[in-house]
Amino acid sequence: MTEPIRWGILGAAKFAREHMGPAIHSAENAVLAAVGSRSPEKAEAFSALAPGLRVHGDYDALLADPEIDAVYVPLPNHLHVEWTKKALKAGKHVLCEKPVAMQADEIDDLIAARDASGLLAAEGFMIVHHPQWQRARTLLTEGAIGELLHVDVAFSFNNPDLDNIRNKPGTGGGALRDIGVYAFGAVRYATGAEPSDLTARIDWDNGIDSFALVTADFPGFTYNAYVGMRMAPRQHVTFHGTDGVLTVPVPFNANVFGEAQVMTQRGMETHAERFPGVNHYRLQVENFGRAIRGEIQYPCPLEFSRGTQAMMDRVYAAAG
């Protein structure tokens, strides 16, 4: 019998309580074993989920726990690199929430730390584990819509609360770091292509980018995307080819924004493939465990994450 991966969580963030904690607890060959939190009240949610879970009063104590194999890091964005390095140094595999770094050269340091440790470190880019995105990539590769000519992406939500961490510049807030990762990474994953020329416009609000509009040229196709934090919720990705259109109508928040599906339109015919009830957070945890055991190559290595971050860095630079 395969021994389960024993997980610890650094911090008791809301996202960890509502999504990643339950995903770890429900995943095959995984055990939610400990949490490090300075807030006993927030830690109670994890204890209720996994009775017997150990609660450490600080992050260093969790990293020193010899009964932890892997650590999930949902800390504020500006702390991701620091605590990923600390976890690797402590001998733990690390799954860090996106964005794993604030700029691309920091990921070079993480790659070096990962390689020196012999451990697995990766960004929590969960959508690549979802079958709808694996199917979209396959359809594009097989030429289901002919030659790809153009891609449109939209991702927005309305968060005017200036006390929310996403609206704090000092902790790495802003639309690009929060959701631009998806707008860029999803297309890079599905097409295997990287942008050449790129232009951008950013609207700033209280020190964070609340809206970004990006236009880019990829080899063979053009790209247009916007992300926003002061708009009604919307998300979609559309791939337009010579012979058809492929649409992912719920690309990023499957089961929350709606049902995951891939729609292919050729002429007057539309074909929809649906993926009800699939939990990409759970799949992410299970794939992480398989990669630790050497059963698979992890679908989203740090090298891929570096490419997305490099595109984001270029967007900030292009917008001035």
mmCIF file with all atom_site columns, C-alpha atoms in Angstrom, residues 174-316:
data_model
loop_
_atom_site.group_PDB
_atom_site.id
_atom_site.type_symbol
_atom_site.label_atom_id
_atom_site.label_alt_id
_atom_site.label_comp_id
_atom_site.label_asym_id
_atom_site.label_entity_id
_atom_site.label_seq_id
_atom_site.pdbx_PDB_ins_code
_atom_site.Cartn_x
_atom_site.Cartn_y
_atom_site.Cartn_z
_atom_site.occupancy
_atom_site.B_iso_or_equiv
_atom_site.pdbx_formal_charge
_atom_site.auth_seq_id
_atom_site.auth_comp_id
_atom_site.auth_asym_id
_atom_site.auth_atom_id
_atom_site.pdbx_PDB_model_num
ATOM 1   C CA . GLY A 1 174 ? -3.715  43.772 -7.926  1.00 0.00 ? 174 GLY A CA 1
ATOM 2   C CA . ALA A 1 175 ? -5.660  42.200 -10.765 1.00 0.00 ? 175 ALA A CA 1
ATOM 3   C CA . LEU A 1 176 ? -2.659  40.926 -12.720 1.00 0.00 ? 176 LEU A CA 1
ATOM 4   C CA . ARG A 1 177 ? -1.113  38.979 -9.860  1.00 0.00 ? 177 ARG A CA 1
ATOM 5   C CA . ASP A 1 178 ? -4.466  37.655 -8.680  1.00 0.00 ? 178 ASP A CA 1
ATOM 6   C CA . ILE A 1 179 ? -6.126  36.671 -11.958 1.00 0.00 ? 179 ILE A CA 1
ATOM 7   C CA . GLY A 1 180 ? -3.805  37.733 -14.781 1.00 0.00 ? 180 GLY A CA 1
ATOM 8   C CA . VAL A 1 181 ? -1.943  34.519 -14.018 1.00 0.00 ? 181 VAL A CA 1
ATOM 9   C CA . TYR A 1 182 ? -4.959  32.651 -15.407 1.00 0.00 ? 182 TYR A CA 1
ATOM 10  C CA . ALA A 1 183 ? -5.502  34.892 -18.422 1.00 0.00 ? 183 ALA A CA 1
ATOM 11  C CA . PHE A 1 184 ? -1.890  34.391 -19.491 1.00 0.00 ? 184 PHE A CA 1
ATOM 12  C CA . GLY A 1 185 ? -1.116  30.889 -18.234 1.00 0.00 ? 185 GLY A CA 1
ATOM 13  C CA . ALA A 1 186 ? -4.237  29.235 -19.646 1.00 0.00 ? 186 ALA A CA 1
ATOM 14  C CA . VAL A 1 187 ? -3.443  30.309 -23.199 1.00 0.00 ? 187 VAL A CA 1
ATOM 15  C CA . ARG A 1 188 ? 0.239   29.429 -22.861 1.00 0.00 ? 188 ARG A CA 1
ATOM 16  C CA . TYR A 1 189 ? -0.772  25.981 -21.589 1.00 0.00 ? 189 TYR A CA 1
ATOM 17  C CA . ALA A 1 190 ? -3.407  25.321 -24.259 1.00 0.00 ? 190 ALA A CA 1
ATOM 18  C CA . THR A 1 191 ? -1.290  26.463 -27.208 1.00 0.00 ? 191 THR A CA 1
ATOM 19  C CA . GLY A 1 192 ? 2.268   25.816 -26.037 1.00 0.00 ? 192 GLY A CA 1
ATOM 20  C CA . ALA A 1 193 ? 3.148   29.238 -27.474 1.00 0.00 ? 193 ALA A CA 1
ATOM 21  C CA . GLU A 1 194 ? 4.848   32.327 -26.068 1.00 0.00 ? 194 GLU A CA 1
ATOM 22  C CA . PRO A 1 195 ? 4.088   35.977 -26.904 1.00 0.00 ? 195 PRO A CA 1
ATOM 23  C CA . SER A 1 196 ? 6.386   38.071 -29.074 1.00 0.00 ? 196 SER A CA 1
ATOM 24  C CA . ASP A 1 197 ? 5.135   41.674 -29.374 1.00 0.00 ? 197 ASP A CA 1
ATOM 25  C CA . LEU A 1 198 ? 2.973   42.934 -26.506 1.00 0.00 ? 198 LEU A CA 1
ATOM 26  C CA . THR A 1 199 ? 1.159   46.146 -25.585 1.00 0.00 ? 199 THR A CA 1
ATOM 27  C CA . ALA A 1 200 ? -0.782  46.926 -22.427 1.00 0.00 ? 200 ALA A CA 1
ATOM 28  C CA . ARG A 1 201 ? -2.860  49.471 -20.566 1.00 0.00 ? 201 ARG A CA 1
ATOM 29  C CA . ILE A 1 202 ? -3.234  49.443 -16.784 1.00 0.00 ? 202 ILE A CA 1
ATOM 30  C CA . ASP A 1 203 ? -5.671  51.408 -14.609 1.00 0.00 ? 203 ASP A CA 1
ATOM 31  C CA . TRP A 1 204 ? -4.364  52.049 -11.100 1.00 0.00 ? 204 TRP A CA 1
ATOM 32  C CA . ASP A 1 205 ? -6.490  52.423 -7.973  1.00 0.00 ? 205 ASP A CA 1
ATOM 33  C CA . ASN A 1 206 ? -4.956  53.093 -4.541  1.00 0.00 ? 206 ASN A CA 1
ATOM 34  C CA . GLY A 1 207 ? -1.626  51.670 -5.611  1.00 0.00 ? 207 GLY A CA 1
ATOM 35  C CA . ILE A 1 208 ? -2.817  48.445 -7.247  1.00 0.00 ? 208 ILE A CA 1
ATOM 36  C CA . ASP A 1 209 ? -3.658  47.576 -10.844 1.00 0.00 ? 209 ASP A CA 1
ATOM 37  C CA . SER A 1 210 ? -7.447  47.287 -10.806 1.00 0.00 ? 210 SER A CA 1
ATOM 38  C CA . PHE A 1 211 ? -7.718  46.736 -14.576 1.00 0.00 ? 211 PHE A CA 1
ATOM 39  C CA . ALA A 1 212 ? -5.345  45.607 -17.307 1.00 0.00 ? 212 ALA A CA 1
ATOM 40  C CA . LEU A 1 213 ? -5.906  45.307 -21.042 1.00 0.00 ? 213 LEU A CA 1
ATOM 41  C CA . VAL A 1 214 ? -3.314  43.288 -22.944 1.00 0.00 ? 214 VAL A CA 1
ATOM 42  C CA . THR A 1 215 ? -2.838  42.792 -26.678 1.00 0.00 ? 215 THR A CA 1
ATOM 43  C CA . ALA A 1 216 ? -0.144  40.454 -27.933 1.00 0.00 ? 216 ALA A CA 1
ATOM 44  C CA . ASP A 1 217 ? 1.162   38.601 -30.957 1.00 0.00 ? 217 ASP A CA 1
ATOM 45  C CA . PHE A 1 218 ? 1.860   34.897 -30.557 1.00 0.00 ? 218 PHE A CA 1
ATOM 46  C CA . PRO A 1 219 ? 3.359   32.793 -33.343 1.00 0.00 ? 219 PRO A CA 1
ATOM 47  C CA . GLY A 1 220 ? 0.477   32.417 -35.800 1.00 0.00 ? 220 GLY A CA 1
ATOM 48  C CA . PHE A 1 221 ? -2.242  34.096 -33.740 1.00 0.00 ? 221 PHE A CA 1
ATOM 49  C CA . THR A 1 222 ? -3.193  37.319 -31.995 1.00 0.00 ? 222 THR A CA 1
ATOM 50  C CA . TYR A 1 223 ? -4.316  37.665 -28.385 1.00 0.00 ? 223 TYR A CA 1
ATOM 51  C CA . ASN A 1 224 ? -6.557  40.089 -26.536 1.00 0.00 ? 224 ASN A CA 1
ATOM 52  C CA . ALA A 1 225 ? -7.296  39.886 -22.813 1.00 0.00 ? 225 ALA A CA 1
ATOM 53  C CA . TYR A 1 226 ? -8.536  41.969 -19.931 1.00 0.00 ? 226 TYR A CA 1
ATOM 54  C CA . VAL A 1 227 ? -8.637  41.381 -16.204 1.00 0.00 ? 227 VAL A CA 1
ATOM 55  C CA . GLY A 1 228 ? -10.430 43.612 -13.733 1.00 0.00 ? 228 GLY A CA 1
ATOM 56  C CA . MET A 1 229 ? -11.280 43.916 -10.043 1.00 0.00 ? 229 MET A CA 1
ATOM 57  C CA . ARG A 1 230 ? -13.928 46.644 -10.220 1.00 0.00 ? 230 ARG A CA 1
ATOM 58  C CA . MET A 1 231 ? -16.298 44.990 -12.677 1.00 0.00 ? 231 MET A CA 1
ATOM 59  C CA . ALA A 1 232 ? -19.214 42.563 -12.661 1.00 0.00 ? 232 ALA A CA 1
ATOM 60  C CA . PRO A 1 233 ? -17.983 38.958 -12.581 1.00 0.00 ? 233 PRO A CA 1
ATOM 61  C CA . ARG A 1 234 ? -17.188 37.519 -15.977 1.00 0.00 ? 234 ARG A CA 1
ATOM 62  C CA . GLN A 1 235 ? -14.877 34.866 -17.354 1.00 0.00 ? 235 GLN A CA 1
ATOM 63  C CA . HIS A 1 236 ? -14.402 33.182 -20.703 1.00 0.00 ? 236 HIS A CA 1
ATOM 64  C CA . VAL A 1 237 ? -11.708 32.094 -23.144 1.00 0.00 ? 237 VAL A CA 1
ATOM 65  C CA . THR A 1 238 ? -12.362 31.802 -26.882 1.00 0.00 ? 238 THR A CA 1
ATOM 66  C CA . PHE A 1 239 ? -10.024 30.332 -29.498 1.00 0.00 ? 239 PHE A CA 1
ATOM 67  C CA . HIS A 1 240 ? -10.939 31.386 -33.053 1.00 0.00 ? 240 HIS A CA 1
ATOM 68  C CA . GLY A 1 241 ? -9.599  29.309 -35.920 1.00 0.00 ? 241 GLY A CA 1
ATOM 69  C CA . THR A 1 242 ? -9.943  29.100 -39.691 1.00 0.00 ? 242 THR A CA 1
ATOM 70  C CA . ASP A 1 243 ? -12.534 26.319 -39.468 1.00 0.00 ? 243 ASP A CA 1
ATOM 71  C CA . GLY A 1 244 ? -14.229 26.833 -36.127 1.00 0.00 ? 244 GLY A CA 1
ATOM 72  C CA . VAL A 1 245 ? -14.364 28.334 -32.647 1.00 0.00 ? 245 VAL A CA 1
ATOM 73  C CA . LEU A 1 246 ? -13.451 26.646 -29.371 1.00 0.00 ? 246 LEU A CA 1
ATOM 74  C CA . THR A 1 247 ? -14.849 28.219 -26.219 1.00 0.00 ? 247 THR A CA 1
ATOM 75  C CA . VAL A 1 248 ? -14.181 27.496 -22.549 1.00 0.00 ? 248 VAL A CA 1
ATOM 76  C CA . PRO A 1 249 ? -17.107 29.344 -20.895 1.00 0.00 ? 249 PRO A CA 1
ATOM 77  C CA . VAL A 1 250 ? -16.119 28.614 -17.269 1.00 0.00 ? 250 VAL A CA 1
ATOM 78  C CA . PRO A 1 251 ? -12.352 28.486 -17.606 1.00 0.00 ? 251 PRO A CA 1
ATOM 79  C CA . PHE A 1 252 ? -11.116 29.346 -14.133 1.00 0.00 ? 252 PHE A CA 1
ATOM 80  C CA . ASN A 1 253 ? -13.729 28.816 -11.379 1.00 0.00 ? 253 ASN A CA 1
ATOM 81  C CA . ALA A 1 254 ? -15.348 25.529 -12.341 1.00 0.00 ? 254 ALA A CA 1
ATOM 82  C CA . ASN A 1 255 ? -18.232 24.534 -10.028 1.00 0.00 ? 255 ASN A CA 1
ATOM 83  C CA . VAL A 1 256 ? -18.310 28.076 -8.612  1.00 0.00 ? 256 VAL A CA 1
ATOM 84  C CA . PHE A 1 257 ? -18.971 30.251 -11.670 1.00 0.00 ? 257 PHE A CA 1
ATOM 85  C CA . GLY A 1 258 ? -20.699 27.423 -13.508 1.00 0.00 ? 258 GLY A CA 1
ATOM 86  C CA . GLU A 1 259 ? -20.231 24.003 -15.052 1.00 0.00 ? 259 GLU A CA 1
ATOM 87  C CA . ALA A 1 260 ? -16.938 23.205 -16.730 1.00 0.00 ? 260 ALA A CA 1
ATOM 88  C CA . GLN A 1 261 ? -17.255 22.485 -20.428 1.00 0.00 ? 261 GLN A CA 1
ATOM 89  C CA . VAL A 1 262 ? -15.506 22.827 -23.756 1.00 0.00 ? 262 VAL A CA 1
ATOM 90  C CA . MET A 1 263 ? -17.632 23.980 -26.704 1.00 0.00 ? 263 MET A CA 1
ATOM 91  C CA . THR A 1 264 ? -16.563 23.517 -30.301 1.00 0.00 ? 264 THR A CA 1
ATOM 92  C CA . GLN A 1 265 ? -18.442 25.278 -33.097 1.00 0.00 ? 265 GLN A CA 1
ATOM 93  C CA . ARG A 1 266 ? -17.889 24.436 -36.751 1.00 0.00 ? 266 ARG A CA 1
ATOM 94  C CA . GLY A 1 267 ? -20.333 26.047 -39.156 1.00 0.00 ? 267 GLY A CA 1
ATOM 95  C CA . MET A 1 268 ? -23.837 25.574 -37.802 1.00 0.00 ? 268 MET A CA 1
ATOM 96  C CA . GLU A 1 269 ? -22.872 22.678 -35.537 1.00 0.00 ? 269 GLU A CA 1
ATOM 97  C CA . THR A 1 270 ? -21.911 23.105 -31.889 1.00 0.00 ? 270 THR A CA 1
ATOM 98  C CA . HIS A 1 271 ? -20.584 20.291 -29.746 1.00 0.00 ? 271 HIS A CA 1
ATOM 99  C CA . ALA A 1 272 ? -20.289 20.624 -25.958 1.00 0.00 ? 272 ALA A CA 1
ATOM 100 C CA . GLU A 1 273 ? -18.229 18.354 -23.709 1.00 0.00 ? 273 GLU A CA 1
ATOM 101 C CA . ARG A 1 274 ? -19.180 18.733 -20.045 1.00 0.00 ? 274 ARG A CA 1
ATOM 102 C CA . PHE A 1 275 ? -17.200 17.917 -16.912 1.00 0.00 ? 275 PHE A CA 1
ATOM 103 C CA . PRO A 1 276 ? -19.649 18.113 -14.001 1.00 0.00 ? 276 PRO A CA 1
ATOM 104 C CA . GLY A 1 277 ? -18.411 17.975 -10.448 1.00 0.00 ? 277 GLY A CA 1
ATOM 105 C CA . VAL A 1 278 ? -14.692 17.773 -11.204 1.00 0.00 ? 278 VAL A CA 1
ATOM 106 C CA . ASN A 1 279 ? -12.608 19.330 -8.388  1.00 0.00 ? 279 ASN A CA 1
ATOM 107 C CA . HIS A 1 280 ? -9.379  20.651 -9.891  1.00 0.00 ? 280 HIS A CA 1
ATOM 108 C CA . TYR A 1 281 ? -7.958  21.429 -6.433  1.00 0.00 ? 281 TYR A CA 1
ATOM 109 C CA . ARG A 1 282 ? -8.236  17.782 -5.460  1.00 0.00 ? 282 ARG A CA 1
ATOM 110 C CA . LEU A 1 283 ? -6.710  16.696 -8.777  1.00 0.00 ? 283 LEU A CA 1
ATOM 111 C CA . GLN A 1 284 ? -3.856  19.125 -8.184  1.00 0.00 ? 284 GLN A CA 1
ATOM 112 C CA . VAL A 1 285 ? -3.111  17.567 -4.778  1.00 0.00 ? 285 VAL A CA 1
ATOM 113 C CA . GLU A 1 286 ? -3.277  14.045 -6.196  1.00 0.00 ? 286 GLU A CA 1
ATOM 114 C CA . ASN A 1 287 ? -0.968  14.895 -9.118  1.00 0.00 ? 287 ASN A CA 1
ATOM 115 C CA . PHE A 1 288 ? 1.461   16.557 -6.729  1.00 0.00 ? 288 PHE A CA 1
ATOM 116 C CA . GLY A 1 289 ? 1.594   13.337 -4.717  1.00 0.00 ? 289 GLY A CA 1
ATOM 117 C CA . ARG A 1 290 ? 2.081   11.208 -7.839  1.00 0.00 ? 290 ARG A CA 1
ATOM 118 C CA . ALA A 1 291 ? 4.933   13.466 -8.927  1.00 0.00 ? 291 ALA A CA 1
ATOM 119 C CA . ILE A 1 292 ? 6.593   13.153 -5.509  1.00 0.00 ? 292 ILE A CA 1
ATOM 120 C CA . ARG A 1 293 ? 6.409   9.368  -5.847  1.00 0.00 ? 293 ARG A CA 1
ATOM 121 C CA . GLY A 1 294 ? 7.894   9.525  -9.355  1.00 0.00 ? 294 GLY A CA 1
ATOM 122 C CA . GLU A 1 295 ? 4.769   8.229  -11.068 1.00 0.00 ? 295 GLU A CA 1
ATOM 123 C CA . ILE A 1 296 ? 4.280   11.282 -13.329 1.00 0.00 ? 296 ILE A CA 1
ATOM 124 C CA . GLN A 1 297 ? 5.956   14.495 -14.407 1.00 0.00 ? 297 GLN A CA 1
ATOM 125 C CA . TYR A 1 298 ? 4.200   17.347 -12.622 1.00 0.00 ? 298 TYR A CA 1
ATOM 126 C CA . PRO A 1 299 ? 1.943   19.166 -15.154 1.00 0.00 ? 299 PRO A CA 1
ATOM 127 C CA . CYS A 1 300 ? 2.917   22.674 -14.011 1.00 0.00 ? 300 CYS A CA 1
ATOM 128 C CA . PRO A 1 301 ? 6.649   22.876 -13.204 1.00 0.00 ? 301 PRO A CA 1
ATOM 129 C CA . LEU A 1 302 ? 8.282   26.096 -12.044 1.00 0.00 ? 302 LEU A CA 1
ATOM 130 C CA . GLU A 1 303 ? 9.685   26.579 -15.538 1.00 0.00 ? 303 GLU A CA 1
ATOM 131 C CA . PHE A 1 304 ? 6.129   26.948 -16.857 1.00 0.00 ? 304 PHE A CA 1
ATOM 132 C CA . SER A 1 305 ? 5.246   29.363 -14.042 1.00 0.00 ? 305 SER A CA 1
ATOM 133 C CA . ARG A 1 306 ? 8.311   31.422 -14.892 1.00 0.00 ? 306 ARG A CA 1
ATOM 134 C CA . GLY A 1 307 ? 6.978   31.903 -18.428 1.00 0.00 ? 307 GLY A CA 1
ATOM 135 C CA . THR A 1 308 ? 3.670   33.242 -17.131 1.00 0.00 ? 308 THR A CA 1
ATOM 136 C CA . GLN A 1 309 ? 5.445   35.561 -14.704 1.00 0.00 ? 309 GLN A CA 1
ATOM 137 C CA . ALA A 1 310 ? 7.757   36.792 -17.466 1.00 0.00 ? 310 ALA A CA 1
ATOM 138 C CA . MET A 1 311 ? 4.688   37.714 -19.520 1.00 0.00 ? 311 MET A CA 1
ATOM 139 C CA . MET A 1 312 ? 3.240   39.537 -16.524 1.00 0.00 ? 312 MET A CA 1
ATOM 140 C CA . ASP A 1 313 ? 6.501   41.430 -16.021 1.00 0.00 ? 313 ASP A CA 1
ATOM 141 C CA . ARG A 1 314 ? 6.336   42.498 -19.668 1.00 0.00 ? 314 ARG A CA 1
ATOM 142 C CA . VAL A 1 315 ? 2.768   43.738 -19.207 1.00 0.00 ? 315 VAL A CA 1
ATOM 143 C CA . TYR A 1 316 ? 3.783   45.960 -16.295 1.00 0.00 ? 316 TYR A CA 1
#
